[in-house]
mmCIF file of C-alpha atoms and ligand atoms in Angstrom:
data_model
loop_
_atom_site.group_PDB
_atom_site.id
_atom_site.type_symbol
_atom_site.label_atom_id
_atom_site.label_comp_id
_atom_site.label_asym_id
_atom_site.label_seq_id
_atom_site.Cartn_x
_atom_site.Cartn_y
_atom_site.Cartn_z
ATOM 1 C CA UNK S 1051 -1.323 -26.247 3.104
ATOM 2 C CA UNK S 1052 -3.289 -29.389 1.575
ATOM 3 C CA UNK S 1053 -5.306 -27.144 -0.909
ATOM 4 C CA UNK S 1054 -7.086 -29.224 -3.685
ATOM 5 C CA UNK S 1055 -6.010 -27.813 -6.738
ATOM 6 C CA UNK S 1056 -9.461 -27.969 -7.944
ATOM 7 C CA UNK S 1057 -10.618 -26.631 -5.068
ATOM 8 C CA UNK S 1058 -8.085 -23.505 -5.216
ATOM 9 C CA UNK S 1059 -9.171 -22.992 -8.368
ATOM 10 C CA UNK S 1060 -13.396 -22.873 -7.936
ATOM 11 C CA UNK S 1061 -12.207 -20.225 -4.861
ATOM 12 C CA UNK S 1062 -10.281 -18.103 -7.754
ATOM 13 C CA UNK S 1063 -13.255 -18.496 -10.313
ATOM 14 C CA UNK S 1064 -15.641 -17.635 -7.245
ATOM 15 C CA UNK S 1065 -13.615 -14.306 -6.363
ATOM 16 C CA UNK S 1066 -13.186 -13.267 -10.052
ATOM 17 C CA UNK S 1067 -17.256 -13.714 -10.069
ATOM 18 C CA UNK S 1068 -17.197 -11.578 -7.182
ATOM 19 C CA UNK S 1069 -15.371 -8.820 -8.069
ATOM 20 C CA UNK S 1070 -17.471 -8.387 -11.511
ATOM 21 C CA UNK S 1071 -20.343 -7.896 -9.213
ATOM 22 C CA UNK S 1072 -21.690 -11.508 -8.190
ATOM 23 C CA UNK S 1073 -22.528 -11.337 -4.927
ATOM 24 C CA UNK S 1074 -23.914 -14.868 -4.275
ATOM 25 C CA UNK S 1075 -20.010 -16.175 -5.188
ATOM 26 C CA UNK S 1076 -19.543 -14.635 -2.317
ATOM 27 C CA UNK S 1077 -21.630 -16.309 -0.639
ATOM 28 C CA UNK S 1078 -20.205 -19.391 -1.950
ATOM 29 C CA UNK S 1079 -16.724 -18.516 -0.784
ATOM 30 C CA UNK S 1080 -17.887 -18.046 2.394
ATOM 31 C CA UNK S 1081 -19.630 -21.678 2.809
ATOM 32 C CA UNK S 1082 -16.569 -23.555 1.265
ATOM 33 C CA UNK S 1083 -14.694 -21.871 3.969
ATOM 34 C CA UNK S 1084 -16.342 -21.305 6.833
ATOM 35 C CA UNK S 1085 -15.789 -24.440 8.738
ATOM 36 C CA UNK S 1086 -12.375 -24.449 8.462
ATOM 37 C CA UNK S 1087 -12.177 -20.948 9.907
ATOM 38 C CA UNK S 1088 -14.323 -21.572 12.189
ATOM 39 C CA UNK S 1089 -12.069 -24.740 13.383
ATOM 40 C CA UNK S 1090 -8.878 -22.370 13.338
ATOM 41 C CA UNK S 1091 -10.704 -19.928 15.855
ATOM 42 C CA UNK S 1092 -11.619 -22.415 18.419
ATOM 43 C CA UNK S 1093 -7.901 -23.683 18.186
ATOM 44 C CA UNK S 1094 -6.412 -20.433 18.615
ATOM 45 C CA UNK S 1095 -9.463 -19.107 21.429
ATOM 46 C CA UNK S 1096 -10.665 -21.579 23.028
ATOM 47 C CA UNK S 1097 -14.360 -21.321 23.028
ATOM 48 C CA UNK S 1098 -17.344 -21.441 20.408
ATOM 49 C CA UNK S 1099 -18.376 -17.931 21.093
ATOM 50 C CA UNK S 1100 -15.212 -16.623 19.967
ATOM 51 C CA UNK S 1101 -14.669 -18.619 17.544
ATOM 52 C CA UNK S 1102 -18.046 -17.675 16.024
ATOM 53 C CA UNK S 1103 -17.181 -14.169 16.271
ATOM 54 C CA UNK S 1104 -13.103 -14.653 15.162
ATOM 55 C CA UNK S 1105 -15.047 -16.372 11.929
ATOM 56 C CA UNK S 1106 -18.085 -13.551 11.373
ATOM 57 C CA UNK S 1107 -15.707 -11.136 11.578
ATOM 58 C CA UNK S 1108 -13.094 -12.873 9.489
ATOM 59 C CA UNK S 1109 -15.565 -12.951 6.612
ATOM 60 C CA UNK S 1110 -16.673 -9.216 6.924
ATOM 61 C CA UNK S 1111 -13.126 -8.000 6.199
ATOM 62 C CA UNK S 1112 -12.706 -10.548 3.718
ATOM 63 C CA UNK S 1113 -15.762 -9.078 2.150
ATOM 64 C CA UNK S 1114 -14.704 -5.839 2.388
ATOM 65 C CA UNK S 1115 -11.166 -6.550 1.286
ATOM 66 C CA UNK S 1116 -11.935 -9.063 -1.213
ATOM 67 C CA UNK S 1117 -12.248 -6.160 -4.382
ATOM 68 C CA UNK S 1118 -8.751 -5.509 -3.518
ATOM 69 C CA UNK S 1119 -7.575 -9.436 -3.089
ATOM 70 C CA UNK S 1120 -4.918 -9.606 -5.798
ATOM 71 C CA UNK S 1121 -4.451 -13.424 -5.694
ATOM 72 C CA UNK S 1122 -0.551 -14.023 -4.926
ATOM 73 C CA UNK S 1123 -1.821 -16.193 -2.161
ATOM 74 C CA UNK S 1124 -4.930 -18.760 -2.036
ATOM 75 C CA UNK S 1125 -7.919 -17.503 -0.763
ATOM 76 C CA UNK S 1126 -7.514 -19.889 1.490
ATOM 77 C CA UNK S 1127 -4.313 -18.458 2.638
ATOM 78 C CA UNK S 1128 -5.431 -14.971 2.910
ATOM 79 C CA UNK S 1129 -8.841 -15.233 4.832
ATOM 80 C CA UNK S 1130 -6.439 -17.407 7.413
ATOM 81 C CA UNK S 1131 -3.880 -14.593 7.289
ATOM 82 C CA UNK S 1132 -7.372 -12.422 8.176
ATOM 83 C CA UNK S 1133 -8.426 -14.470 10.938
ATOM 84 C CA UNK S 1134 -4.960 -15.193 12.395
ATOM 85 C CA UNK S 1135 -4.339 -11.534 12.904
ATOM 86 C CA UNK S 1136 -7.636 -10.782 14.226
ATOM 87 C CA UNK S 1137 -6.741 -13.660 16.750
ATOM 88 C CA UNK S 1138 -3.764 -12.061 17.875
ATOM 89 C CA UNK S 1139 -5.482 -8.619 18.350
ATOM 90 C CA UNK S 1140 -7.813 -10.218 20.146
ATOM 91 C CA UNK S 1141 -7.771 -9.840 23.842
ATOM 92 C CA UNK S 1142 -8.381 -13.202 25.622
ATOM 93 C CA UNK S 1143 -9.477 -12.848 29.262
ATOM 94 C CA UNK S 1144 -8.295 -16.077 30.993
ATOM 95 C CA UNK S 1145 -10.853 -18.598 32.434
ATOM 96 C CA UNK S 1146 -13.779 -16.884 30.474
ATOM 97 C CA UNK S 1147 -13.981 -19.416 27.978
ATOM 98 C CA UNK S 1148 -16.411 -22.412 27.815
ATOM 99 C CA UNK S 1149 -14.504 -25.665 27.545
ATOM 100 C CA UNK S 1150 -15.284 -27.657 24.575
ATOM 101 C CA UNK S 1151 -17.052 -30.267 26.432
ATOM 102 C CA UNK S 1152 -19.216 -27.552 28.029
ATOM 103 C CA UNK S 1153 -20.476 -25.289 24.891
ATOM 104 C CA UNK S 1154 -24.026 -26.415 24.215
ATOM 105 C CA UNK S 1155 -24.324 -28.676 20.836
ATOM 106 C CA UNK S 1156 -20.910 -29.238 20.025
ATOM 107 C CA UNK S 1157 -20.493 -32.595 18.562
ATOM 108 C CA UNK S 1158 -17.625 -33.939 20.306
ATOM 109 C CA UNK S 1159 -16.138 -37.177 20.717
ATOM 110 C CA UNK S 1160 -13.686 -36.569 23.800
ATOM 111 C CA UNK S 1161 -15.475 -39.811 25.684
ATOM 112 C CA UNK S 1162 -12.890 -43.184 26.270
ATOM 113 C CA UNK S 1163 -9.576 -43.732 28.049
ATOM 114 C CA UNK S 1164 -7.723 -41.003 26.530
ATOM 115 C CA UNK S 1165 -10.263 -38.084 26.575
ATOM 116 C CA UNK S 1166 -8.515 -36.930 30.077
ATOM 117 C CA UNK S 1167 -5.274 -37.232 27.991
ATOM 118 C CA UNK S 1168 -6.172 -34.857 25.162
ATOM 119 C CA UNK S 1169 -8.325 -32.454 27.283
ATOM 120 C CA UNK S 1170 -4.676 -31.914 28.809
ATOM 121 C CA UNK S 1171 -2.865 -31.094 25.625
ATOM 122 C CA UNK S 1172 -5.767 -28.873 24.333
ATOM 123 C CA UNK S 1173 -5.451 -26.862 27.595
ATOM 124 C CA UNK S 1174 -1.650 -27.297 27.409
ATOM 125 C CA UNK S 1175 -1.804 -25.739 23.942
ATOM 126 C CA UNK S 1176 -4.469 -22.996 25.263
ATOM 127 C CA UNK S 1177 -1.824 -22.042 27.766
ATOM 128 C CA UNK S 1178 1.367 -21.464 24.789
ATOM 129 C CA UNK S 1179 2.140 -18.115 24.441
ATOM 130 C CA UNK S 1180 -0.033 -16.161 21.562
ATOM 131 C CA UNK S 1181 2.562 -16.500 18.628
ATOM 132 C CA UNK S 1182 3.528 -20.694 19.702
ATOM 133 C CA UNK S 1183 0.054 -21.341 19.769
ATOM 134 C CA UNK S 1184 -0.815 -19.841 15.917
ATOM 135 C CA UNK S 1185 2.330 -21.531 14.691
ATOM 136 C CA UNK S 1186 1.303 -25.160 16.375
ATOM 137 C CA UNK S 1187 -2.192 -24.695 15.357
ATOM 138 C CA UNK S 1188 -0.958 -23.343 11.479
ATOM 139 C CA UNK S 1189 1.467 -26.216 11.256
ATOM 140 C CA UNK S 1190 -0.669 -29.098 13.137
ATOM 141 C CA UNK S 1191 -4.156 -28.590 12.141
ATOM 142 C CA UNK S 1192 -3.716 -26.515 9.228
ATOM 143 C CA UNK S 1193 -0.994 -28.559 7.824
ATOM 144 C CA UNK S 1194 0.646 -25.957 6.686
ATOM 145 C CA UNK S 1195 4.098 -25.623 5.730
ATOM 146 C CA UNK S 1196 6.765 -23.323 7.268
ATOM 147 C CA UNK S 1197 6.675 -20.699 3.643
ATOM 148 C CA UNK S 1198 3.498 -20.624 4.630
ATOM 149 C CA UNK S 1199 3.486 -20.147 8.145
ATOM 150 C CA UNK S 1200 5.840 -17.208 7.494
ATOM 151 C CA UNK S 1201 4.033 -15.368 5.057
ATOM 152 C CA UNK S 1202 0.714 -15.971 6.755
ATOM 153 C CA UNK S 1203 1.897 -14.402 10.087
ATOM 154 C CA UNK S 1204 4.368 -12.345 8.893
ATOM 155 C CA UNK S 1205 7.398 -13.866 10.338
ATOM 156 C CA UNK S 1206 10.870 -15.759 9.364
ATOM 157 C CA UNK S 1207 10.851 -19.158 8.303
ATOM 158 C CA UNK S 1208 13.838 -19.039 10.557
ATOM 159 C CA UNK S 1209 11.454 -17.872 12.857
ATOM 160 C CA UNK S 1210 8.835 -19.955 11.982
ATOM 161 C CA UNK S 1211 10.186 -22.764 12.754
ATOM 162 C CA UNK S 1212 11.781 -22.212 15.683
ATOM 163 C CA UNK S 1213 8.981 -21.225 17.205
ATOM 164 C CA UNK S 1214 7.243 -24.295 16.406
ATOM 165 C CA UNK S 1215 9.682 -26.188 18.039
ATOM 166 C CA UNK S 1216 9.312 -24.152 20.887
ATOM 167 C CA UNK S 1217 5.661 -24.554 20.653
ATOM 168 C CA UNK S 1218 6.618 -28.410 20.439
ATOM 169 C CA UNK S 1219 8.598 -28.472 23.601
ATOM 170 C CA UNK S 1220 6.696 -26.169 25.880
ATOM 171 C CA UNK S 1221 3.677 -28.045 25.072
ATOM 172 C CA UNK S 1222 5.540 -31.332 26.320
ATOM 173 C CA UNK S 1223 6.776 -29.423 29.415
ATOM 174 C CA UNK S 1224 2.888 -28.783 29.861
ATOM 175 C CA UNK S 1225 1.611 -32.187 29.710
ATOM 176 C CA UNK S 1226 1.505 -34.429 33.118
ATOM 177 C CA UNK S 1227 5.150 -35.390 33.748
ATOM 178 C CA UNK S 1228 4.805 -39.006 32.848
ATOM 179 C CA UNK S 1229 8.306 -40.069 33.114
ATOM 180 C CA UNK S 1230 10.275 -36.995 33.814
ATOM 181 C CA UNK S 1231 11.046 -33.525 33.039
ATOM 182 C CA UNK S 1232 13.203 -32.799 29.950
ATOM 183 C CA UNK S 1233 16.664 -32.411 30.856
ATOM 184 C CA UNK S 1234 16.610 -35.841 33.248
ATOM 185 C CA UNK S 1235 17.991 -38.831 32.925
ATOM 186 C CA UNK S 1236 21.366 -37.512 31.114
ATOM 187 C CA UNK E 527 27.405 -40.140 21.046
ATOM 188 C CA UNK E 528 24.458 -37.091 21.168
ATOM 189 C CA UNK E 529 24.287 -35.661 24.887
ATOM 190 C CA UNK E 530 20.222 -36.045 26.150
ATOM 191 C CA UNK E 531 19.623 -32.467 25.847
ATOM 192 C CA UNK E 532 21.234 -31.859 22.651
ATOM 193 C CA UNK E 533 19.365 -35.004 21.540
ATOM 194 C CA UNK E 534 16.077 -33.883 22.909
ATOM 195 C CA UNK E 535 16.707 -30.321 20.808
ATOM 196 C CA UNK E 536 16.428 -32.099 17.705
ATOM 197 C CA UNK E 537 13.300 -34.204 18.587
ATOM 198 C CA UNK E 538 10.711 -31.534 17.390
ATOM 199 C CA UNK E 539 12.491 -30.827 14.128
ATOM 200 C CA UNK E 540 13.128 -34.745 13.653
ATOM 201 C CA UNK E 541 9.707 -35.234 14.380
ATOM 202 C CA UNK E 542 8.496 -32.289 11.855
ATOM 203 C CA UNK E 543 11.337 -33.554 8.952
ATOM 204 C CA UNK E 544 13.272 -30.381 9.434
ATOM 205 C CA UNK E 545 16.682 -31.663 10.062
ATOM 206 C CA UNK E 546 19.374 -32.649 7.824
ATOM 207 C CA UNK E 547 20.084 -36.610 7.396
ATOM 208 C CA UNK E 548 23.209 -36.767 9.102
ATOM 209 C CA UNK E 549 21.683 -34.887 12.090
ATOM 210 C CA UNK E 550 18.509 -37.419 11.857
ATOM 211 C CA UNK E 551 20.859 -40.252 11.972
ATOM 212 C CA UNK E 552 22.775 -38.885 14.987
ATOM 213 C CA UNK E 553 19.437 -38.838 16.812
ATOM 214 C CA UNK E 554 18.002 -41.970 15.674
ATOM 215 C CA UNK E 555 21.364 -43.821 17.166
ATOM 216 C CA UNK E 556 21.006 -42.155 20.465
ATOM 217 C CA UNK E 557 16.803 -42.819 20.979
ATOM 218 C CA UNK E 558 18.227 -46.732 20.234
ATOM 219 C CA UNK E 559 20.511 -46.597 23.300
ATOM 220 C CA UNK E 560 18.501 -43.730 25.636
ATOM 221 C CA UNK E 561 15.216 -45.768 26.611
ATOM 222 C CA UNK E 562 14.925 -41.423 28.464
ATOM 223 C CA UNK E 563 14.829 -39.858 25.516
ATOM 224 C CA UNK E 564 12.945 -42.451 23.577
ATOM 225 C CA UNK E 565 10.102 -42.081 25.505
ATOM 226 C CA UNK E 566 10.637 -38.182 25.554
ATOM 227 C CA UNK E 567 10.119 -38.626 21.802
ATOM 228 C CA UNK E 568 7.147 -41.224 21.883
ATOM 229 C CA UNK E 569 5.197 -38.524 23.981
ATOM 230 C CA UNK E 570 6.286 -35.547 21.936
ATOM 231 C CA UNK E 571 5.117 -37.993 19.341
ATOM 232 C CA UNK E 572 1.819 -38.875 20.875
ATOM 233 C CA UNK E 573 0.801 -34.949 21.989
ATOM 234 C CA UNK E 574 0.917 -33.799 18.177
ATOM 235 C CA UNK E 575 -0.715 -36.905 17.302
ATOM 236 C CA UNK E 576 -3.492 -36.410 20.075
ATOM 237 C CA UNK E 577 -3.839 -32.515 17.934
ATOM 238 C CA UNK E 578 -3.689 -33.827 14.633
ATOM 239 C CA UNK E 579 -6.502 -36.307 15.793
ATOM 240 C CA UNK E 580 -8.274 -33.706 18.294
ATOM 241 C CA UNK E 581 -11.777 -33.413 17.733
ATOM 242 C CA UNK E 582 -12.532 -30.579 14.872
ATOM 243 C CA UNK E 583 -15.647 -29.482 16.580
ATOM 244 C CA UNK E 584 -19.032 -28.676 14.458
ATOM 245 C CA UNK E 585 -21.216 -26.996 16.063
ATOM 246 C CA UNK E 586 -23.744 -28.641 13.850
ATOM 247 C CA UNK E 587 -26.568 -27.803 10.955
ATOM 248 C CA UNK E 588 -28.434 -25.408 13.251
ATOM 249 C CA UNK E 589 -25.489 -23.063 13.931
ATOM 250 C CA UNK E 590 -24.437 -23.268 10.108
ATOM 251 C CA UNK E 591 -27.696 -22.098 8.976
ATOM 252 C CA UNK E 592 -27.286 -19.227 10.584
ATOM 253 C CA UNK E 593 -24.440 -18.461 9.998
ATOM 254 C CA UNK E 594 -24.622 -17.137 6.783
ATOM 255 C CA UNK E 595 -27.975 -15.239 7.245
ATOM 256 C CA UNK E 596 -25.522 -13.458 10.356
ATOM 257 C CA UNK E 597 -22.824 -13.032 8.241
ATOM 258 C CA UNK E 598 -25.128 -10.760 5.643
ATOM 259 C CA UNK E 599 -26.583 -8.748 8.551
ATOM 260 C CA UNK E 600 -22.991 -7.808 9.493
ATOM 261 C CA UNK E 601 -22.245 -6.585 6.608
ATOM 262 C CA UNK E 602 -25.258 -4.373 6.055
ATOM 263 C CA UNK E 603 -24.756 -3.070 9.051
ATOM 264 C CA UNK E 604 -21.583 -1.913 8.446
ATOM 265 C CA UNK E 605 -22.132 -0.672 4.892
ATOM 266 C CA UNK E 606 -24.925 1.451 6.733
ATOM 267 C CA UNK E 607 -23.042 2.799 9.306
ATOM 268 C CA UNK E 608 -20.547 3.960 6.458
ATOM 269 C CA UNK E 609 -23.917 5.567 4.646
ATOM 270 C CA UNK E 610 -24.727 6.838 8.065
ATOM 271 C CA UNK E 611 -21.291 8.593 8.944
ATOM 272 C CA UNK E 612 -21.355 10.046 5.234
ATOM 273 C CA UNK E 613 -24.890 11.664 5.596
ATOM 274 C CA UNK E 614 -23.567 13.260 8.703
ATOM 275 C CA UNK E 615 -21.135 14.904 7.647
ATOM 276 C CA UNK E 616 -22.990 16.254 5.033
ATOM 277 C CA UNK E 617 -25.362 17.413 7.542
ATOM 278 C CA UNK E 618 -23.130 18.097 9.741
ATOM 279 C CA UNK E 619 -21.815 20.905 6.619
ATOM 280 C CA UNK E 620 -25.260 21.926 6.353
ATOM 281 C CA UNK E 621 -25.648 23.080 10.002
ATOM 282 C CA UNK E 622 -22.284 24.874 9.673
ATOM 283 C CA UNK E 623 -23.987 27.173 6.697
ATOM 284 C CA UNK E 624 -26.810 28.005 8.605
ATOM 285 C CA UNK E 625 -25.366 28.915 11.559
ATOM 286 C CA UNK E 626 -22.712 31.066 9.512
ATOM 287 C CA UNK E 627 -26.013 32.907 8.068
ATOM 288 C CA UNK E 628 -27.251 33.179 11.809
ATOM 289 C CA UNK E 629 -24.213 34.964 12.418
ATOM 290 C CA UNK E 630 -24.376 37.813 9.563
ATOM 291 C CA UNK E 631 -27.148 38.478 10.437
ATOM 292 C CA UNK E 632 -26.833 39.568 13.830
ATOM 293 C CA UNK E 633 -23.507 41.134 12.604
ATOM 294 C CA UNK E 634 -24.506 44.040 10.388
ATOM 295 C CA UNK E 635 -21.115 44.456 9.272
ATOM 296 C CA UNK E 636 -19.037 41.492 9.114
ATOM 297 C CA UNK E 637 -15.804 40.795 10.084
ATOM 298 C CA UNK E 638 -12.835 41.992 8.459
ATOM 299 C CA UNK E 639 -11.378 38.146 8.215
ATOM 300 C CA UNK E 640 -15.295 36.935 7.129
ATOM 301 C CA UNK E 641 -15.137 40.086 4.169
ATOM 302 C CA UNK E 642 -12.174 38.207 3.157
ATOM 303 C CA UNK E 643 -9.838 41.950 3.754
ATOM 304 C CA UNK E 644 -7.672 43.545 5.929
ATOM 305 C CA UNK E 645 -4.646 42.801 8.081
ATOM 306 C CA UNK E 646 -3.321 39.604 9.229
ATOM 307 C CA UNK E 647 -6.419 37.537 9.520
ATOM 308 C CA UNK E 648 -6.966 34.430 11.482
ATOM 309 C CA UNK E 649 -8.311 31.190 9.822
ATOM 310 C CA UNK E 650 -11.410 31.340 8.784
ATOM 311 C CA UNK E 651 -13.672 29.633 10.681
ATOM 312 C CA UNK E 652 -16.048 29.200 7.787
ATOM 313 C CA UNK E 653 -18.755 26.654 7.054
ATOM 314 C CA UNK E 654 -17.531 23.797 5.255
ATOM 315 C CA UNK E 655 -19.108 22.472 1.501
ATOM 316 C CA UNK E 656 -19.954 18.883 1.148
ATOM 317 C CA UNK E 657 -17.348 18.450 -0.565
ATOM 318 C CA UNK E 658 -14.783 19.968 2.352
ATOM 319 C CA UNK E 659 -16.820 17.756 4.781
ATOM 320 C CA UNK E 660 -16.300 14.601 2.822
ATOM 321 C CA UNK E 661 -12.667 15.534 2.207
ATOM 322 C CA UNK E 662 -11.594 16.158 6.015
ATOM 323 C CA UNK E 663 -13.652 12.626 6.634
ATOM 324 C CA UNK E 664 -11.363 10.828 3.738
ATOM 325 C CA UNK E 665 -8.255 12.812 5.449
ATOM 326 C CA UNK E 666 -9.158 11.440 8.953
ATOM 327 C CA UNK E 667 -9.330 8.045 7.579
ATOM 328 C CA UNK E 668 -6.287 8.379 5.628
ATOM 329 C CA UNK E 669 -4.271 9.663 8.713
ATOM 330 C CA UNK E 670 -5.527 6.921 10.367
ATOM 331 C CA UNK E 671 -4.144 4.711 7.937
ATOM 332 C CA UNK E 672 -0.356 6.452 7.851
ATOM 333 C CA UNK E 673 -0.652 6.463 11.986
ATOM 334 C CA UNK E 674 -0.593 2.290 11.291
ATOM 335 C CA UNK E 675 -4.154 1.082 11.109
ATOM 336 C CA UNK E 676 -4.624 -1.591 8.762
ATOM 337 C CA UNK E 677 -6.641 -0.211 5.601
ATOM 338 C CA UNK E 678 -8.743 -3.350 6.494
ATOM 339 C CA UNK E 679 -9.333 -1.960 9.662
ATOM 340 C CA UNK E 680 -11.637 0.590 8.602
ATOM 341 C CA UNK E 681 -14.162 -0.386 10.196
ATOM 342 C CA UNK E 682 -12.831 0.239 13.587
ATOM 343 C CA UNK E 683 -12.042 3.458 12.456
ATOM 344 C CA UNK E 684 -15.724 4.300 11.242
ATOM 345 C CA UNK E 685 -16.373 2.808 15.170
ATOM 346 C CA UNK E 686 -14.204 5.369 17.135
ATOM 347 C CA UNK E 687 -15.140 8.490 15.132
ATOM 348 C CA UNK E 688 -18.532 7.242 14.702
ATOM 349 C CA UNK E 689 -19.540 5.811 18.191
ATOM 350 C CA UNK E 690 -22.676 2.913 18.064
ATOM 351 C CA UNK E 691 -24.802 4.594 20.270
ATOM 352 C CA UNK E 692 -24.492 7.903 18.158
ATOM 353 C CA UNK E 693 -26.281 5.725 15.121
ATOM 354 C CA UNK E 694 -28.201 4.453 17.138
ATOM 355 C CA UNK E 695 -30.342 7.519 16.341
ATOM 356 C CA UNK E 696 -30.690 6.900 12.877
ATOM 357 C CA UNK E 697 -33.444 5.783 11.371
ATOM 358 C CA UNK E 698 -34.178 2.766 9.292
ATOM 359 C CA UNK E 699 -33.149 4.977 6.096
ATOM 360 C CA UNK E 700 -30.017 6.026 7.979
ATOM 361 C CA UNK E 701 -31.023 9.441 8.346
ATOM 362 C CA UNK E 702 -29.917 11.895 11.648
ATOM 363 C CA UNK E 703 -31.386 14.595 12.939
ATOM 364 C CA UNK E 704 -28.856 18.008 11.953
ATOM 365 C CA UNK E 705 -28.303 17.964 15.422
ATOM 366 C CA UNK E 706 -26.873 15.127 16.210
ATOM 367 C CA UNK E 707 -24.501 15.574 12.413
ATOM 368 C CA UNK E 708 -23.317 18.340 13.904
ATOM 369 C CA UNK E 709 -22.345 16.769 17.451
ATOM 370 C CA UNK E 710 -20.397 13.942 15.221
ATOM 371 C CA UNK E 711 -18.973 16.664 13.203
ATOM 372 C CA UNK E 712 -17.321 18.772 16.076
ATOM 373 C CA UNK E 713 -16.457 15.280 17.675
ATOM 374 C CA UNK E 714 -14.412 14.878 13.910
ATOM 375 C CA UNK E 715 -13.053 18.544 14.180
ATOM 376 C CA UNK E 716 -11.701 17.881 17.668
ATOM 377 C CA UNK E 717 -9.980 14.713 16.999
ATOM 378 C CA UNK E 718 -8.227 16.254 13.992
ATOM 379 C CA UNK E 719 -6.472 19.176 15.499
HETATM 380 ZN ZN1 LIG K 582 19.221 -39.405 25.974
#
């Protein structure tokens, strides 16, 4: 992940303030952070209510958690390692999500010749199986790298990265066939 | 020379920097001769670019004003309903005295197994200190925890043995009636055996 080192090191001077009883660091921690969870939850649901909710709740455990937060990982890492695994625990009933373009007072910029182009791969992407789709989203959005990927979700870096590659493929296989199905043209 | 599909295999991991260089340069000599597979790669190419570039929605300066302010009335509420499930058990124990003293009363000799003599006696069914009551509660959430919930998950716990609608009849200093302690305190007993 693209963590400013300064950056990564206010969050650990924030979460030592924390735990010696500072609750406004908290606070702090949460508004350094909170659009970036909030991002990863509409990438991984779909929809600004649940991404709201993915990133409420993400921050309650985090706050609940965060006395025990021993600091082998970022806290960047770990509230992403919270919200990912809420995401997957999270049931998502198909077709009742609002499509970006739809929620009320997004700011959005999906107008001009391509917007048809990328409302298909977002919808491509919300179609991947759970596990692709937090790999894509970890690797593409998040920028993460595969060590990271692993330890956030608790998988292989074998594993990892096959299923990103997987995620990679299936996503292709989603989009309009503009010249072909994989596999043709040997 | 690379077969398509064995070629179009190593696009994603080309693409991501995650094969060797020999296995790179393999692939970059067959996209130079396969105009199929070239294009199967500029797409592949173009959909992660269209997510890297896809619009990070903000749902702007109103919503993030709140958010915060929402944030802290989660998290009173669920330090209250924590307060909440701890004052009920203790009334919950409370109850259990009284109606033990009920009982000895109408009894005017007790019960060999309540005088603490005689034979084989069954478990006592006895009222429970605060202490006991705030020990089973720790044990519930603890067996929770070995039976795979997440420590983290706590809260959920505190949900299912502690339904909403049950605090609901707190009031604002998180006080229940005795009754109702004692309802969420059977509710406790029952889940345990
Ligand atoms: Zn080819």
């Amino acid at each position: 992940m693209q963590v400013d080192p300064d950056r990564q090191d206010g969050d650990e001077r924030l979460v030592a303030r924390f735990v010696q009883g500072d609750e406004s660091a908290f606070d702090d921690l949460v508004a350094r952070h909170r659009i970036g969870i909030y991002r990863l939850g509409f990438r991984l649901m779909g929809s600004h209510e649940e991404a709201d909710d993915l990133a409420q709740e993400a921050f309650l455990r985090a706050y609940k958690a965060l006395r025990r937060f021993r600091g082998d990982a970022s806290f960047r890492t770990w509230i992403t390692r919270i919200a990912i695994n809420l995401a997957l625990g999270a049931r998502r009933p198909r077709g009742a999500t609002v499509p970006l373009e739809d929620a009320p007072g997004l700011q959005c910029a999906a107008a001009g010749p391509d917007a048809a182009l990328k409302r298909q791969v977002r919808r491509a992407v919300g179609d991947l199986p759970n596990r692709q789709r937090q790999v894509l989203v970890l690797k593409v959005y998040e920028g993460m790298k595969f060590t990271e990927i692993a330890q956030i979700t608790g998988i292989s870096i074998g594993t990892a990265k096959a299923t990103f590659f997987q995620a990679v493929r299936n996503l292709r296989g989603r989009l309009a066939p503009a010249g072909g199905a994989p596999g043709e043209g040997a | 020379m690379l077969a398509c599909d064995a070629a179009r295999d190593r696009i994603a991991p080309w693409i991501a920097g995650e094969i060797d260089l020999q296995a790179g340069r393999d692939l970059e000599a067959h996209l130079g001769g396969c105009p199929d597979c070239s294009a199967e790669a500029g797409r592949i190419r173009q959909a992660l670019a269209i997510l890297e570039t896809g619009e990070a929605p903000d749902p702007g300066p109103l919503y993030w004003s709140s958010f915060g302010p929402r944030l802290r009335a989660r998290i009173a509420a669920s330090a209250r309903r924590r307060l909440v499930l701890r004052l009920a058990s203790v009334a919950a124990a409370a109850v259990a005295v009284a109606g033990l003293a009920v009982f000895q009363i109408r009894l005017p000799s007790a019960p060999p197994w309540l005088a603490g003599g005689g034979r084989a006696a069954p478990p006592a069914p006895r009222a429970l200190t605060v202490a006991e009551a705030e020990a089973r509660l720790g044990a519930l959430l603890r067996q929770a925890v070995a039976e795979g919930q997440d420590e983290s998950d706590l809260d959920a716990i505190l949900d299912e043995i502690a339904p909403l609608d049950l605090l609901d009849a707190a009031d604002d200093l998180g006080r229940i009636s005795a009754e109702e302690g004692r309802a969420l305190f059977e509710e406790l007993l029952d889940e345990q055996v």
